[in-house]
Amino acid sequence: MNPAAFQPLTYVYKPAPGAARTLLLLHGTGGDERDLLPLAAHFGPGFNVLSVRGNVQEGGMPRFFRRLGMGVFDEADVIFRTHELADFLPKVAEKKGFDAAQLIAVGYSNGANIAGGLLMLYPDLLAGAVLWRPMQPLVQQVPTFAAPRPVPVYFAAGQQDPTVRPAATEAYAALLTQAGYDLTRRDAPAGHNLTQADLDGAVAWMAKNFPAA
């Protein structure tokens, strides 16, 4: 992987006085770096917020990596863009003065999937992750990976989500659990859209696993 090929990422950073941890917001297809900011406020004032825009365009819509069709990912691009994001995070942490070891990803749809790429390719990078409507990002090229500790992961699939097969969701949840992640699964009686229950569940999970200092 050639770091010289990496592109800079557009982002918004909002510091919180005295915060030890930083939420890494990762939008869904067609979103941008401001898309999830209103949701971040629900987690409370004790987090810095770093919200990033994906570098890929699909019909004018930002994404974090290319796909070949609905639910079919360009896995070579998943790998490249995951490395690109992982290269970016410690650099922006140094620039903005937050602890890169205390990043908690909060991703929806495509954003959840690039967060999953970090969990698979950089299992020691994130302190935790919220995955709303996730799909396994690497299926044909599954790396060997293991969490260095029981990193907490909130996993919220949609029971009527037409974009992912239930069997694929089960396999992905099992893969993360087998790798040593501390998975909290809360499937929603919904499709691919986010619901209030998804947000409430993630907020409660965050308060339990990452209580304010």
Coordinates of C-alpha atoms in Angstrom, one line a residue:
M1 CA 0.0 0.0 0.0
N2 CA 1.5 3.3 -1.1
P3 CA 0.7 6.1 1.3
A4 CA 1.6 8.6 -1.4
A5 CA -1.6 7.6 -3.2
F6 CA -3.8 8.5 -0.2
Q7 CA -6.0 11.6 -0.6
P8 CA -6.7 14.1 2.2
L9 CA -10.1 13.7 3.9
T10 CA -12.5 16.5 4.5
Y11 CA -13.7 16.7 8.1
V12 CA -15.3 18.7 10.9
Y13 CA -13.7 18.7 14.3
K14 CA -15.5 19.9 17.4
P15 CA -13.5 19.7 20.6
A16 CA -15.1 19.3 24.0
P17 CA -13.4 20.8 27.1
G18 CA -11.6 18.1 29.0
A19 CA -12.9 15.3 26.9
A20 CA -10.7 12.1 26.9
R21 CA -12.6 10.4 24.0
T22 CA -13.5 11.3 20.5
L23 CA -16.5 10.2 18.4
L24 CA -15.5 9.4 14.8
L25 CA -18.6 10.0 12.8
L26 CA -18.9 8.1 9.5
H27 CA -21.9 8.9 7.3
G28 CA -23.9 6.8 4.9
T29 CA -24.1 7.0 1.1
G30 CA -25.0 10.5 0.1
G31 CA -24.1 12.0 3.4
D32 CA -21.2 14.2 4.3
E33 CA -19.2 15.4 7.3
R34 CA -22.2 17.3 8.7
D35 CA -24.7 14.5 8.3
L36 CA -24.4 12.8 11.7
L37 CA -23.5 15.9 13.8
P38 CA -27.0 16.3 15.2
L39 CA -26.9 12.7 16.4
A40 CA -23.6 13.1 18.1
A41 CA -25.1 15.6 20.5
H42 CA -27.3 12.8 22.0
F43 CA -24.2 11.1 23.3
G44 CA -23.6 13.9 25.7
P45 CA -21.1 16.8 25.9
G46 CA -18.2 14.6 27.1
F47 CA -16.8 13.7 23.7
N48 CA -14.8 15.5 21.1
V49 CA -16.3 14.9 17.6
L50 CA -14.5 14.2 14.4
S51 CA -16.8 13.8 11.4
V52 CA -15.3 12.7 8.1
R53 CA -16.5 12.8 4.5
G54 CA -15.8 9.8 2.3
N55 CA -13.5 10.4 -0.7
V56 CA -15.5 8.3 -3.2
Q57 CA -18.2 9.7 -5.4
E58 CA -21.1 7.6 -6.7
G59 CA -23.4 9.6 -8.9
G60 CA -22.5 12.7 -7.0
M61 CA -23.0 11.0 -3.7
P62 CA -20.1 10.7 -1.2
R63 CA -19.1 7.3 -0.1
F64 CA -16.2 5.8 1.8
F65 CA -15.4 3.1 -0.9
R66 CA -16.7 2.0 -4.2
R67 CA -19.2 -0.7 -4.8
L68 CA -19.9 -2.9 -7.9
G69 CA -23.6 -3.1 -7.3
M70 CA -26.1 -3.0 -4.5
G71 CA -24.6 -5.0 -1.6
V72 CA -21.5 -5.9 -3.7
F73 CA -18.4 -4.1 -2.6
D74 CA -15.2 -3.4 -4.5
E75 CA -13.0 -5.1 -1.9
A76 CA -9.7 -3.8 -3.3
D77 CA -11.1 -0.3 -2.8
V78 CA -12.4 -1.2 0.7
I79 CA -8.9 -2.2 1.6
F80 CA -7.3 0.9 0.1
R81 CA -9.8 3.3 1.7
T82 CA -9.5 1.7 5.1
H83 CA -5.7 2.1 5.0
E84 CA -6.3 5.7 3.8
L85 CA -8.6 6.4 6.8
A86 CA -6.2 4.7 9.2
D87 CA -3.3 6.8 7.9
F88 CA -5.4 10.0 8.3
L89 CA -6.6 9.5 11.9
P90 CA -3.4 9.7 13.9
K91 CA -2.3 12.7 11.8
V92 CA -5.5 14.7 12.5
A93 CA -5.3 13.6 16.1
E94 CA -1.8 15.1 16.4
K95 CA -3.0 18.3 14.6
K96 CA -6.1 18.8 16.8
G97 CA -4.6 17.5 20.0
F98 CA -6.8 14.5 20.9
D99 CA -5.9 11.0 21.8
A100 CA -6.0 8.7 18.8
A101 CA -6.2 5.7 21.1
Q102 CA -9.6 6.9 22.4
L103 CA -11.5 7.0 19.1
I104 CA -15.0 5.5 19.1
A105 CA -16.5 5.1 15.6
V106 CA -20.1 5.9 15.0
G107 CA -21.1 4.8 11.6
Y108 CA -24.3 4.4 9.6
S109 CA -24.6 2.1 6.5
N110 CA -21.5 2.8 4.3
G111 CA -20.0 4.5 7.3
A112 CA -20.6 1.5 9.5
N113 CA -18.9 -0.6 6.8
I114 CA -15.7 1.5 6.6
A115 CA -15.7 1.3 10.5
G116 CA -15.9 -2.5 10.0
G117 CA -12.9 -2.3 7.7
L118 CA -11.0 -0.7 10.6
L119 CA -12.1 -3.4 13.0
M120 CA -10.9 -6.1 10.5
L121 CA -7.7 -4.5 9.2
Y122 CA -6.7 -2.4 12.3
P123 CA -8.2 -4.2 15.3
D124 CA -6.0 -2.2 17.7
L125 CA -7.1 1.2 16.4
L126 CA -10.6 1.9 17.8
A127 CA -11.6 2.0 21.4
G128 CA -15.1 1.1 20.4
A129 CA -17.6 1.3 17.5
V130 CA -21.3 1.8 16.8
L131 CA -22.4 0.0 13.7
W132 CA -25.8 1.0 12.4
R133 CA -27.1 -1.1 9.5
P134 CA -23.7 -2.8 9.0
M135 CA -22.6 -5.2 6.2
Q136 CA -19.4 -7.2 6.3
P137 CA -17.0 -5.1 4.2
L138 CA -14.6 -7.9 3.3
V139 CA -16.1 -11.2 2.3
Q140 CA -13.8 -12.5 -0.5
Q141 CA -10.7 -11.2 1.2
V142 CA -11.3 -11.8 4.9
P143 CA -8.1 -11.1 6.8
T144 CA -7.0 -12.9 9.9
F145 CA -7.7 -10.6 12.7
A146 CA -8.2 -10.5 16.5
A147 CA -9.2 -7.8 18.9
P148 CA -6.3 -7.0 21.3
R149 CA -8.9 -6.8 24.1
P150 CA -12.7 -7.1 24.3
V151 CA -13.3 -3.8 22.4
P152 CA -17.1 -2.9 22.7
V153 CA -19.1 -2.9 19.5
Y154 CA -22.8 -1.9 19.2
F155 CA -24.3 -3.8 16.2
A156 CA -27.7 -2.7 15.0
A157 CA -29.1 -4.5 11.9
G158 CA -32.5 -3.9 10.5
Q159 CA -34.8 -6.9 10.6
Q160 CA -36.5 -5.8 7.3
D161 CA -33.4 -4.4 5.7
P162 CA -33.6 -5.2 1.9
T163 CA -29.9 -4.5 1.3
V164 CA -28.5 -7.4 3.3
R165 CA -29.4 -11.0 3.7
P166 CA -30.1 -12.2 7.3
A167 CA -27.6 -15.0 6.9
A168 CA -24.9 -12.5 6.0
T169 CA -25.7 -10.4 9.1
E170 CA -25.5 -13.5 11.3
A171 CA -22.1 -14.4 9.7
Y172 CA -20.7 -10.9 10.2
A173 CA -21.8 -10.7 13.9
A174 CA -20.3 -14.2 14.5
L175 CA -17.1 -13.2 12.8
L176 CA -16.6 -10.1 15.0
T177 CA -17.5 -12.1 18.1
Q178 CA -15.1 -14.9 17.2
A179 CA -12.3 -12.2 16.7
G180 CA -12.8 -11.2 20.4
Y181 CA -15.0 -8.1 20.1
D182 CA -17.5 -7.5 22.8
L183 CA -20.6 -7.4 20.6
T184 CA -23.9 -5.9 21.8
R185 CA -26.5 -6.7 19.1
R186 CA -29.8 -4.8 19.0
D187 CA -31.7 -5.6 15.7
A188 CA -34.4 -3.1 14.9
P189 CA -37.9 -3.9 13.6
A190 CA -37.1 -1.6 10.6
G191 CA -35.5 -1.5 7.2
H192 CA -32.3 0.3 6.3
N193 CA -33.4 3.6 7.8
L194 CA -32.3 4.7 11.3
T195 CA -34.9 4.8 14.0
Q196 CA -35.2 6.5 17.3
A197 CA -34.7 3.1 19.0
D198 CA -31.4 2.7 17.2
L199 CA -30.2 6.0 18.6
D200 CA -31.5 5.4 22.1
G201 CA -29.9 2.0 22.2
A202 CA -26.5 3.3 21.1
V203 CA -26.7 6.2 23.6
A204 CA -27.4 3.7 26.4
W205 CA -24.6 1.5 25.2
M206 CA -22.2 4.4 25.1
A207 CA -23.1 5.5 28.6
K208 CA -22.5 2.0 29.9
N209 CA -19.2 1.3 28.1
F210 CA -17.7 4.8 28.0
P211 CA -19.1 6.7 31.0
A212 CA -18.3 10.4 31.2
A213 CA -15.2 11.2 33.3

